[in-house]
CSV table of C-alpha atoms in Angstrom, one decimal:
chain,number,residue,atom,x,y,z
A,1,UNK,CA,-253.8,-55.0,82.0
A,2,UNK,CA,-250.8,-55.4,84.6
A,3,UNK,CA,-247.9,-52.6,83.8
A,4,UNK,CA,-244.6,-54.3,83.4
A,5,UNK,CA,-243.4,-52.1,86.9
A,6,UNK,CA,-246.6,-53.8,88.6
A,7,UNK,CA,-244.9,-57.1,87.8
A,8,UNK,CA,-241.9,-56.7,89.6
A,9,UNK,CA,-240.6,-58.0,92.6
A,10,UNK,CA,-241.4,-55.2,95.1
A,11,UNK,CA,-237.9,-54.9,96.7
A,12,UNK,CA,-237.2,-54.0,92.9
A,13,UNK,CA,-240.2,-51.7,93.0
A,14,UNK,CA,-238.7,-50.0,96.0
A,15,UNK,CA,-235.4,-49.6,94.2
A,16,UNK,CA,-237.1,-48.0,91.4
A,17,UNK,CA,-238.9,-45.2,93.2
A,18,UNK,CA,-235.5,-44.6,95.7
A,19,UNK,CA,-233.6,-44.1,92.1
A,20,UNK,CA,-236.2,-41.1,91.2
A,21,UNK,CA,-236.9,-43.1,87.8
A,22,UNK,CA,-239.5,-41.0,86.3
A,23,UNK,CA,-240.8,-44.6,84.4
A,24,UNK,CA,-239.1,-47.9,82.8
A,25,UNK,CA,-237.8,-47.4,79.7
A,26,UNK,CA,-239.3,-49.2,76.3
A,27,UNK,CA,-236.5,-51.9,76.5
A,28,UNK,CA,-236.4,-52.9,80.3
A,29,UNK,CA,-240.1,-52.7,79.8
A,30,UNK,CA,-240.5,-55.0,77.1
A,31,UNK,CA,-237.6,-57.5,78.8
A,32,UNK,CA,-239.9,-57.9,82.0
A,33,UNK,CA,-242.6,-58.6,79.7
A,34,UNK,CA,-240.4,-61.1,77.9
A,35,UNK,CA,-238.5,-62.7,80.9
A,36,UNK,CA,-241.9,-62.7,83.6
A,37,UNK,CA,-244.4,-63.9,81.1
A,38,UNK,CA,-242.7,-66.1,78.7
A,39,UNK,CA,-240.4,-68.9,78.5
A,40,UNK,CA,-238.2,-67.9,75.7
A,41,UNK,CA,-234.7,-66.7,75.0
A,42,UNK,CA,-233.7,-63.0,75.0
A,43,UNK,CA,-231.5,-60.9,72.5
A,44,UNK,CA,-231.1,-57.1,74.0
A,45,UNK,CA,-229.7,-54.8,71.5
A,46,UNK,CA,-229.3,-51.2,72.8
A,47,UNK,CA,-226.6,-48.4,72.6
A,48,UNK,CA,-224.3,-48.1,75.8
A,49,UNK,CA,-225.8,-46.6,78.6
A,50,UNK,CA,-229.5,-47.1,78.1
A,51,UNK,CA,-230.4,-49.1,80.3
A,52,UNK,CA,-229.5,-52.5,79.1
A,53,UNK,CA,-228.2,-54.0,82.4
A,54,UNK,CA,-231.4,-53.2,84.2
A,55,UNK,CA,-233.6,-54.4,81.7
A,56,UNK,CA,-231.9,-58.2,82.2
A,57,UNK,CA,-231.7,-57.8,85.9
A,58,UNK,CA,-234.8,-56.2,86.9
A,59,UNK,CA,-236.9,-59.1,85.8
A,60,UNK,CA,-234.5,-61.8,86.1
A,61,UNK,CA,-234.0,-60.8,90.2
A,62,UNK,CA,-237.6,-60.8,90.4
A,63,UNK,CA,-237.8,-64.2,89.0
A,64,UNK,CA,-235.2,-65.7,91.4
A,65,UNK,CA,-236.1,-63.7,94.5
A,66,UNK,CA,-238.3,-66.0,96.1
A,67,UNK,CA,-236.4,-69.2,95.4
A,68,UNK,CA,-235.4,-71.7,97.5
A,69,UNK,CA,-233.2,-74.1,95.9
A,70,UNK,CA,-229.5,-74.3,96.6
A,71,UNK,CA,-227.1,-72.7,94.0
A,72,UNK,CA,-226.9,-70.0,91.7
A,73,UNK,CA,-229.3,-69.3,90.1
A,74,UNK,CA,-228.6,-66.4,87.7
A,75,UNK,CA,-225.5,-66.6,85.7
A,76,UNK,CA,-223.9,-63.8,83.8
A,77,UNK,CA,-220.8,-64.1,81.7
A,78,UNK,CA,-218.6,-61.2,80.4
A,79,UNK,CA,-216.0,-60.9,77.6
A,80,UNK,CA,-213.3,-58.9,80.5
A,81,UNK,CA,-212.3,-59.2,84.1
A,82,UNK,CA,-212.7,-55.2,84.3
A,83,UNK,CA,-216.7,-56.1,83.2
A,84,UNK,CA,-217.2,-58.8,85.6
A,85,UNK,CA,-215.9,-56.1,88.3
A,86,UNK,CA,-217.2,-53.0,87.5
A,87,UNK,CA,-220.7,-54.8,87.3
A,88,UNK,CA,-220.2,-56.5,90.5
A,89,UNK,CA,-220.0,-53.1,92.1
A,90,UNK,CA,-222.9,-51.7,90.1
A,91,UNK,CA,-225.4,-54.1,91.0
A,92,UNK,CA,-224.3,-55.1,94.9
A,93,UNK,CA,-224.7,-51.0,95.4
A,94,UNK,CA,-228.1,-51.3,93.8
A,95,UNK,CA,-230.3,-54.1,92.5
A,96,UNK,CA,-228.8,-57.2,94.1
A,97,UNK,CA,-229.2,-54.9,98.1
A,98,UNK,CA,-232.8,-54.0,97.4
A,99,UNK,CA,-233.9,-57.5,96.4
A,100,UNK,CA,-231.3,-59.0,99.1
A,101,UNK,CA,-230.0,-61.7,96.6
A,102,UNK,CA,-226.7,-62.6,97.3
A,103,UNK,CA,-223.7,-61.6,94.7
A,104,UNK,CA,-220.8,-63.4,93.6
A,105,UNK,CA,-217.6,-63.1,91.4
A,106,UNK,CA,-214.8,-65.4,90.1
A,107,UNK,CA,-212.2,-64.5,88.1
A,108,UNK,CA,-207.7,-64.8,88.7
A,109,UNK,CA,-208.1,-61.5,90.5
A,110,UNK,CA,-210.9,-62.6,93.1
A,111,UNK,CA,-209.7,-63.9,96.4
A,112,UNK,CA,-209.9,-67.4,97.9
A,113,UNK,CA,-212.0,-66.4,100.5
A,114,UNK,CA,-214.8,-64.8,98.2
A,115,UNK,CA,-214.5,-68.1,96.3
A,116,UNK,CA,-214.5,-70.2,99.0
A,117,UNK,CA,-218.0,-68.6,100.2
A,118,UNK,CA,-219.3,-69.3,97.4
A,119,UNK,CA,-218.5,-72.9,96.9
A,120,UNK,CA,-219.6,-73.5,101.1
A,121,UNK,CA,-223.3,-71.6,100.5
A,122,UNK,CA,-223.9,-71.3,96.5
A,123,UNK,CA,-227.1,-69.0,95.6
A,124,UNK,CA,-227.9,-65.8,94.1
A,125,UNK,CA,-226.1,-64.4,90.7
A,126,UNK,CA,-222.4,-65.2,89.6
A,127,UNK,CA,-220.8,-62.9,87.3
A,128,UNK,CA,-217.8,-64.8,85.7
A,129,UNK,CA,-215.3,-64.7,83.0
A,130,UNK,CA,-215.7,-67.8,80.1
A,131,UNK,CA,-212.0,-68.7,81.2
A,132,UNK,CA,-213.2,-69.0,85.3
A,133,UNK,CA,-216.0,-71.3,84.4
A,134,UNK,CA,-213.6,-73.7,82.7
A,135,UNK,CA,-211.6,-73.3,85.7
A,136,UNK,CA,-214.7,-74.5,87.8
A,137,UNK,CA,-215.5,-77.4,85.4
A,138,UNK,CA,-212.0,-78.7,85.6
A,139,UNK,CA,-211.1,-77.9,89.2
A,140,UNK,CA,-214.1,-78.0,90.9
A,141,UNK,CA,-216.0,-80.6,89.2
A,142,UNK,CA,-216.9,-82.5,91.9
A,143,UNK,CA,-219.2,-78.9,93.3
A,144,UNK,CA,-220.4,-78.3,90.0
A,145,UNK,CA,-224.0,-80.0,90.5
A,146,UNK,CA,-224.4,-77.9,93.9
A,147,UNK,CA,-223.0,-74.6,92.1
A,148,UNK,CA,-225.3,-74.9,88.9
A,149,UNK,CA,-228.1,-77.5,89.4
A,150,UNK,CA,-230.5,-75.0,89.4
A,151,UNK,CA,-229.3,-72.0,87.4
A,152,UNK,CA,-232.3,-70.8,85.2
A,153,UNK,CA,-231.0,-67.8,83.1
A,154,UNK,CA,-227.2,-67.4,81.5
A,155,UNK,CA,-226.6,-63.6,80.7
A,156,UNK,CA,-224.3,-63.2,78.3
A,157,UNK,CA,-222.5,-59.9,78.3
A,158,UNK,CA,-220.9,-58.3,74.8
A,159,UNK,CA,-222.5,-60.9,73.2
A,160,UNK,CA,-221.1,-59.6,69.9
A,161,UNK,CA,-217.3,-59.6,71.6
A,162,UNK,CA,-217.9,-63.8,70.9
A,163,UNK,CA,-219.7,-64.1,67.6
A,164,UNK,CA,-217.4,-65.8,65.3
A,165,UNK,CA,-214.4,-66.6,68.2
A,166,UNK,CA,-213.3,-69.5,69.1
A,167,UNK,CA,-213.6,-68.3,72.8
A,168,UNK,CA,-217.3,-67.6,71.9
A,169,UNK,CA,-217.3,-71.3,70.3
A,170,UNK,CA,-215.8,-72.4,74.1
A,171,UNK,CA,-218.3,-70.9,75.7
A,172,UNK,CA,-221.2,-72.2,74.0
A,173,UNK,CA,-219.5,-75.6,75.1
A,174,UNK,CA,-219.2,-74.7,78.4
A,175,UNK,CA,-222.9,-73.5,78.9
A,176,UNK,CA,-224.3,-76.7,77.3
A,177,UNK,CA,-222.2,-78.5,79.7
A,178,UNK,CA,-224.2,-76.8,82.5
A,179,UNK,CA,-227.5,-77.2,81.1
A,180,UNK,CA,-226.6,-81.1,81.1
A,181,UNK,CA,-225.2,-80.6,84.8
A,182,UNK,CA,-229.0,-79.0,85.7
A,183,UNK,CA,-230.9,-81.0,83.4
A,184,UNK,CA,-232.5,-78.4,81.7
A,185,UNK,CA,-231.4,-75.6,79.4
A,186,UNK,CA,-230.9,-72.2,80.9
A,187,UNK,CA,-232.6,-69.5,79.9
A,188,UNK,CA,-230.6,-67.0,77.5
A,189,UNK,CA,-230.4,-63.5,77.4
A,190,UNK,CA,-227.7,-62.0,75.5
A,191,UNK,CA,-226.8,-58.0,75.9
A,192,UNK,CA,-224.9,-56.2,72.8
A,193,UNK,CA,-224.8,-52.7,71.6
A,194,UNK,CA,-223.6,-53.2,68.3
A,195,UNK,CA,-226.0,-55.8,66.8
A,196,UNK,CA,-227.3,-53.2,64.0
A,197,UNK,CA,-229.6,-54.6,62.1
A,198,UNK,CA,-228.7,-58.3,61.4
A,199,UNK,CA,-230.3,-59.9,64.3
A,200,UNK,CA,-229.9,-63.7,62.7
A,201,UNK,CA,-226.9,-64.6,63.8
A,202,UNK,CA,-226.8,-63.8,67.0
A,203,UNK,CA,-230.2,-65.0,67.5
A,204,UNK,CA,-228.5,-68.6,66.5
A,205,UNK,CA,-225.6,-67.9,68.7
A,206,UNK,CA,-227.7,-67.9,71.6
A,207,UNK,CA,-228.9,-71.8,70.9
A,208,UNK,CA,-232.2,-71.6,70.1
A,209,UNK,CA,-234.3,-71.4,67.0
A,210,UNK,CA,-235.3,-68.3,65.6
A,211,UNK,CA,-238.7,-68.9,66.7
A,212,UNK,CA,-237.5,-68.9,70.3
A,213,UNK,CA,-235.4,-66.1,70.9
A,214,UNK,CA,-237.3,-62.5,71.3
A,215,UNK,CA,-235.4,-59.5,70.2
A,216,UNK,CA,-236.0,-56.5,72.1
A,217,UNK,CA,-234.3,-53.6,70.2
A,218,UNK,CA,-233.7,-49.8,71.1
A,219,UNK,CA,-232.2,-47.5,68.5
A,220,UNK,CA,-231.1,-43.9,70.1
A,221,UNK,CA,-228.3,-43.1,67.4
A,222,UNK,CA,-228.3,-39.9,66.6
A,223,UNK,CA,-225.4,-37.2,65.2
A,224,UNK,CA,-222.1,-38.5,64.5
A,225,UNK,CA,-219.3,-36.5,63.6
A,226,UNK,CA,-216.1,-37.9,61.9
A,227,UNK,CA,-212.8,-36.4,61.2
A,228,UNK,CA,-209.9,-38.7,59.6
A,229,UNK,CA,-206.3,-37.6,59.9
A,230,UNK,CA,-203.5,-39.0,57.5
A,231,UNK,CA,-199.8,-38.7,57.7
A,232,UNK,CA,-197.7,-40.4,55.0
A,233,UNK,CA,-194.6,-42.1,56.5
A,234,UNK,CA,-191.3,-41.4,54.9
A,235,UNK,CA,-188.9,-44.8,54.7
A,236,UNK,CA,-186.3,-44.7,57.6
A,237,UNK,CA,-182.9,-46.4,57.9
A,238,UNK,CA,-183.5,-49.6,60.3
A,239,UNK,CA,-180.7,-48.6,62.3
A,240,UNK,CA,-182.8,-45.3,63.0
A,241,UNK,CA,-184.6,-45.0,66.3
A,242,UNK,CA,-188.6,-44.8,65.7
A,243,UNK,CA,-189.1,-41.7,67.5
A,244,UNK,CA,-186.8,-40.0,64.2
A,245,UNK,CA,-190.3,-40.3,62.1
A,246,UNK,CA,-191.3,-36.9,61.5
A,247,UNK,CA,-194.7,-38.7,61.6
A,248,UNK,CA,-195.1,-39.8,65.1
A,249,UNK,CA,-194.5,-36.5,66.0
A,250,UNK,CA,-196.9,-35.1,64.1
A,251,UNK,CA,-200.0,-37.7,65.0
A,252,UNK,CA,-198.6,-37.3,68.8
A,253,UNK,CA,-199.5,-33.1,68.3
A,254,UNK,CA,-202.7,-33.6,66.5
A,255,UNK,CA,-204.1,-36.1,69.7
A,256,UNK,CA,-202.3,-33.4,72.0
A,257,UNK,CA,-204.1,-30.6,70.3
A,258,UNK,CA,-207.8,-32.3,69.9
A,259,UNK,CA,-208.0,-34.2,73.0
A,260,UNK,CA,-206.6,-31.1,75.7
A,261,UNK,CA,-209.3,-29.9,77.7
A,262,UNK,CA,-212.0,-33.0,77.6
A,263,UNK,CA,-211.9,-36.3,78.5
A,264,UNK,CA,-211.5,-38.8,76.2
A,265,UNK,CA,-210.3,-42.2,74.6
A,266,UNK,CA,-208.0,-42.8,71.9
A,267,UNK,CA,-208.0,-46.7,70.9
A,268,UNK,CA,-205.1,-48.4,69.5
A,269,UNK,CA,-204.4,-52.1,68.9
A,270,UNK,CA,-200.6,-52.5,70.1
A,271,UNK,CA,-199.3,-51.9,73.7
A,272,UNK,CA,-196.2,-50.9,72.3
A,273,UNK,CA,-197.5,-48.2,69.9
A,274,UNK,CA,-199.7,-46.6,72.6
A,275,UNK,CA,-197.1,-46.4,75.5
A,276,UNK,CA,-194.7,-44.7,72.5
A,277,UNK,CA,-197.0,-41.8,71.9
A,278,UNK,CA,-198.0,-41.6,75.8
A,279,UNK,CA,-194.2,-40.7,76.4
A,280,UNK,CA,-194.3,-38.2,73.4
A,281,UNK,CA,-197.8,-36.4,74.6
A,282,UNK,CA,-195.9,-36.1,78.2
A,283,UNK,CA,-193.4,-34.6,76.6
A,284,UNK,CA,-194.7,-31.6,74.7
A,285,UNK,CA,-196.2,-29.9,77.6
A,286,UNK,CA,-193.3,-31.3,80.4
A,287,UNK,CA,-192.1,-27.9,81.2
A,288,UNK,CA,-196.0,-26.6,81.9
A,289,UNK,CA,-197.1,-26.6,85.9
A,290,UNK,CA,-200.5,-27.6,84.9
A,291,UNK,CA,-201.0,-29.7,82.0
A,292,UNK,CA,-203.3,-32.4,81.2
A,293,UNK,CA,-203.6,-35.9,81.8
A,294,UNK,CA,-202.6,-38.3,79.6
A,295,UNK,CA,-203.2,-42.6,80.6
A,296,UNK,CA,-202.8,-45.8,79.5
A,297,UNK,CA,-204.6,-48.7,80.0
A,298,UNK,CA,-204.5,-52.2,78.6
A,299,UNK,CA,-204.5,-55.8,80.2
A,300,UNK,CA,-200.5,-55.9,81.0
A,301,UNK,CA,-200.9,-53.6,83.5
A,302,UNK,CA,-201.3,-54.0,87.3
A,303,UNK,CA,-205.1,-54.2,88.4
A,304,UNK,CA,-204.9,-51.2,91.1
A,305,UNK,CA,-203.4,-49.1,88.0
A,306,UNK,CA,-205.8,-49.8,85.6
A,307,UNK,CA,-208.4,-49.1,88.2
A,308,UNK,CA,-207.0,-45.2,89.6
A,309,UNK,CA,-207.1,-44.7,85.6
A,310,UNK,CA,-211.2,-45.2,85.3
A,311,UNK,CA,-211.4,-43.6,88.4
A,312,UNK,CA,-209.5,-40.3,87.2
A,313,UNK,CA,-212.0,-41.1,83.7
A,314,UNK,CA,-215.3,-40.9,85.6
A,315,UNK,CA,-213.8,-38.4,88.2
A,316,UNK,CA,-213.8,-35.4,85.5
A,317,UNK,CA,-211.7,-33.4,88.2
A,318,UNK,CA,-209.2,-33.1,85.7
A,319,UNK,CA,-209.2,-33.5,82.1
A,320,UNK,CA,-208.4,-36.9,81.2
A,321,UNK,CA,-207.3,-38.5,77.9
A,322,UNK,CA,-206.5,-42.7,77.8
A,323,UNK,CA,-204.2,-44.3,75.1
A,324,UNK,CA,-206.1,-47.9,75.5
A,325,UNK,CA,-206.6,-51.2,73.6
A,326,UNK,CA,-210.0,-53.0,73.9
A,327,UNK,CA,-209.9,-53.1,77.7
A,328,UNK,CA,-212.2,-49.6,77.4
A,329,UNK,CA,-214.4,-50.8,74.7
A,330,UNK,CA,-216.4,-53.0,76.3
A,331,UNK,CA,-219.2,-51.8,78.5
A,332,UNK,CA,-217.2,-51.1,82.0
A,333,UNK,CA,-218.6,-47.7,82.9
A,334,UNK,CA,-216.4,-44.5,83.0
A,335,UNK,CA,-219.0,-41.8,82.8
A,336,UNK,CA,-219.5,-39.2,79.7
A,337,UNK,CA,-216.7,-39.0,77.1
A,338,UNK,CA,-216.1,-36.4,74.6
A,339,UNK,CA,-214.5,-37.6,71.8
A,340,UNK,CA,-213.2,-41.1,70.6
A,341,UNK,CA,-210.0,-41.7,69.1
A,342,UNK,CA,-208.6,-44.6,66.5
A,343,UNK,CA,-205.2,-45.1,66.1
A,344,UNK,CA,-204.8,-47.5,62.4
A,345,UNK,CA,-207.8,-49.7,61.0
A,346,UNK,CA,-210.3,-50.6,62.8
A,347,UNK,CA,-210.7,-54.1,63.3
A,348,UNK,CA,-214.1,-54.6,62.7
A,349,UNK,CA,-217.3,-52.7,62.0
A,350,UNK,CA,-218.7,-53.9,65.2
A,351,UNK,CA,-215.5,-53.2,67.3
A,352,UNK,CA,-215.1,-49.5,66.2
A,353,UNK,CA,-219.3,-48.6,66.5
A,354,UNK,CA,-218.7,-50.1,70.2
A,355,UNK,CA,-215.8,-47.6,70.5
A,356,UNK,CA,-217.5,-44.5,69.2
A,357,UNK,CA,-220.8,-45.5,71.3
A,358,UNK,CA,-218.7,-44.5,74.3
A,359,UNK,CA,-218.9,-40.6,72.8
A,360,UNK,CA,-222.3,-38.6,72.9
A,361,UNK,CA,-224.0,-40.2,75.9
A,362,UNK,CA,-225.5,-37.0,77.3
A,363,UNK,CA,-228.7,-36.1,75.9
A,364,UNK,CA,-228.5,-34.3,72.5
A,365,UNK,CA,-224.3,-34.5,72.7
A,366,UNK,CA,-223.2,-35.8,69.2
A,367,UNK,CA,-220.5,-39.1,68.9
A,368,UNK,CA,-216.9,-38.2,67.9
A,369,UNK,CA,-215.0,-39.8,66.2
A,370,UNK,CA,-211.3,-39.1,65.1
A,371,UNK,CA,-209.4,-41.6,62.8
A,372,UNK,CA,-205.2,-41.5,63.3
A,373,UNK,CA,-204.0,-42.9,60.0
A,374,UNK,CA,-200.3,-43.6,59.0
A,375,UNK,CA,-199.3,-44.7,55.8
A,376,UNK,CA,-196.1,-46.0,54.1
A,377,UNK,CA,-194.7,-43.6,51.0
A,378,UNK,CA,-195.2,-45.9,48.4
A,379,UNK,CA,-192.1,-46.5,46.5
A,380,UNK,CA,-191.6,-46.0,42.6
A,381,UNK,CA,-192.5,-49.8,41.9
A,382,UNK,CA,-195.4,-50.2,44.5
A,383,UNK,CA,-198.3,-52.2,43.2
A,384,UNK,CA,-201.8,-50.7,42.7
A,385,UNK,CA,-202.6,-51.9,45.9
A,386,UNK,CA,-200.2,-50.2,47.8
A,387,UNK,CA,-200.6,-47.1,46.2
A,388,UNK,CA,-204.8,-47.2,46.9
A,389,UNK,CA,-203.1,-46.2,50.7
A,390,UNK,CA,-205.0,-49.7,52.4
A,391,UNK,CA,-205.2,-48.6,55.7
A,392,UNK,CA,-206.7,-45.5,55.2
A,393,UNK,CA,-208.9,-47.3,52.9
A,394,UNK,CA,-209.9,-50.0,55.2
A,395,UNK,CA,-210.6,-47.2,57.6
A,396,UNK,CA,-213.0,-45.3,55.2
């Protein structure tokens, strides 16, 4: 019987012994087995940081490494800019230089020039955003046969970041408009971390029957510890400035006083709110020579700032803690983190179990998880509703 390893390209062998993996692990294990040997779909579930990346790209390099035919040929698609650039380092440092396959990106923040040699001698793997590929369908449509003629596989990234969107709804548009460009349907193979245990839907979302899409599932959770704050808001005059809420004050100590001395993240889901109790964490400790580090990060900001703050994350020189919106929660990697942080509701299930997977990623470390909640005094003639405290409820 031939060992999933034995059936890999041998560049990718090469890359695997120079990495001082002891062995494959049971998902990029059963993916070769699944990509190299049959002709179906693929539906990854896995926590962050287990290996899921690999286990698409070992065997889908292998597949394409020996091609000939012009044009990409791997295509992977990711919910964020930040993604599509952190993997672009990841894999031109490692997988894509061992099996010598060239690597492309395309995205607003790309250059011409990297564009440009793309569109003059297309091969190898493009990672792109949904929004760049309906750039190339409507700007470059007259390249689009040379670009994607002969794409076999379409990675999607997140996959659970464009269940039930209408951006995930585009993009299933845009890769059937592909498959018709190559005249044949891509592969699929769809990467999540936060599938749990209904595997139906996404299954469907990847276009397939259920009959032809394998799921290839890893479950590592383990201990998870949760603390929830509250803090009742007392009604203010409007002509009051915010930072007059006792409140504030009090939620801006508690992150000051959990967070120092560890790196963390602390997720909230307005830019405003977040820079407001940056500027009150800086101001606790200004007086103190040394003091901790305290960041934001969300989409407004300028690339090369966004960037020094994930650097400063993975770092660890000093002990960093980032105020961010859902720029962090998605899989670009910044290295261990102690504790994870909410700021209001939640979202969704799926968003906040993708937040707290960022927590507990060394072996036997429990996830973290602290939940900032603020909530209105209810006046004398507040409704039931109001006085069940929603938020808090909704994050419960």
């Amino acid at each position: 019987m031939t060992r999933p390893f034995d059936q890999l390209d041998r560049r990718l062998q090469r890359f695997v012994w120079h990495a001082d993996w002891e062995t494959l692990r049971p998902i990029q294990s059963d993916a070769i087995e699944v990509i190299l040997e049959t002709s179906r779909d693929l539906l990854l579930s896995a926590p962050t940081a287990s290996g899921k990346t690999e286990a698409a790209f070992l065997p889908i390099l292998s597949a394409i490494a020996d091609d000939s035919p012009e044009g990409v040929r791997a295509l992977y698609v990711a919910p964020l800019k930040a993604l599509v650039d952190d993997q672009f380092e990841r894999l031109d440092e490692e997988l894509c230089r061992y099996a010598d396959i060239p690597l492309y990106r395309w995205h607003g923040d790309v250059s011409a020039s990297h564009k440009q040699s793309l569109v003059d001698d297309p091969g190898g793997v493009l990672l792109i955003t949904p929004e760049s590929i309906e750039s190339l369908v409507v700007n470059r449509s007259r390249h689009l046969a040379r670009l994607f003629g002969a794409t076999a596989f379409a990675i999607i990234d997140e996959l659970h970041a464009f269940m039930g969107t209408e951006r995930g709804a585009h993009l299933r548009s845009l890769l059937t408009r592909l498959d018709r460009i190559r005249g044949e349907r891509m592969r699929r193979v769809g990467l999540s971390a936060t599938l749990g245990p209904e595997t139906e839907a996404p299954k469907r979302w990847l276009g397939g029957t259920l009959e032809e899409v394998e799921l290839v599932q890893q479950d590592e959770s383990g201990e998870c510890r949760v603390a929830l704050h509250g803090y009742e808001k007392r009604p203010i005059e409007i002509e009051e400035a915010e930072t007059s809420n006792p409140s504030d004050w009090a939620l801006a100590r508690d992150i000051d006083r959990t967070m120092r001395g560890a790196t963390n993240l602390v997720f909230g889901n307005r830019k405003a709110r977040l820079e407001s109790l940056v500027d009150r964490l800086g101001r606790i400790h200004g007086g103190e020579e040394e003091q901790d580090v305290f960041a934001i990060h969300h989409g407004s900001l300028d690339a090369s700032v966004r960037e020094a703050t994930e650097a400063s994350l993975r770092a660890h020189d000093v002990s960093t803690t980032v105020l961010c919106t859902n720029t962090l929660e998605l899989g670009v990697d910044i290295g261990s983190i102690e504790t994870v942080g909410q700021i209001g509701p939640p979202r969704t299930v799926e968003s906040l179990a993708q937040r707290v997977g960022r927590s507990g990623r060394n072996r036997g470390a429990p996830c973290k998880l602290r939940c900032f909640i603020q909530e209105e005094s209810p006046e004398t003639a507040a409704t039931l509703a109001d006085r069940l405290h929603p938020r808090l409820l909704q994050t419960v």
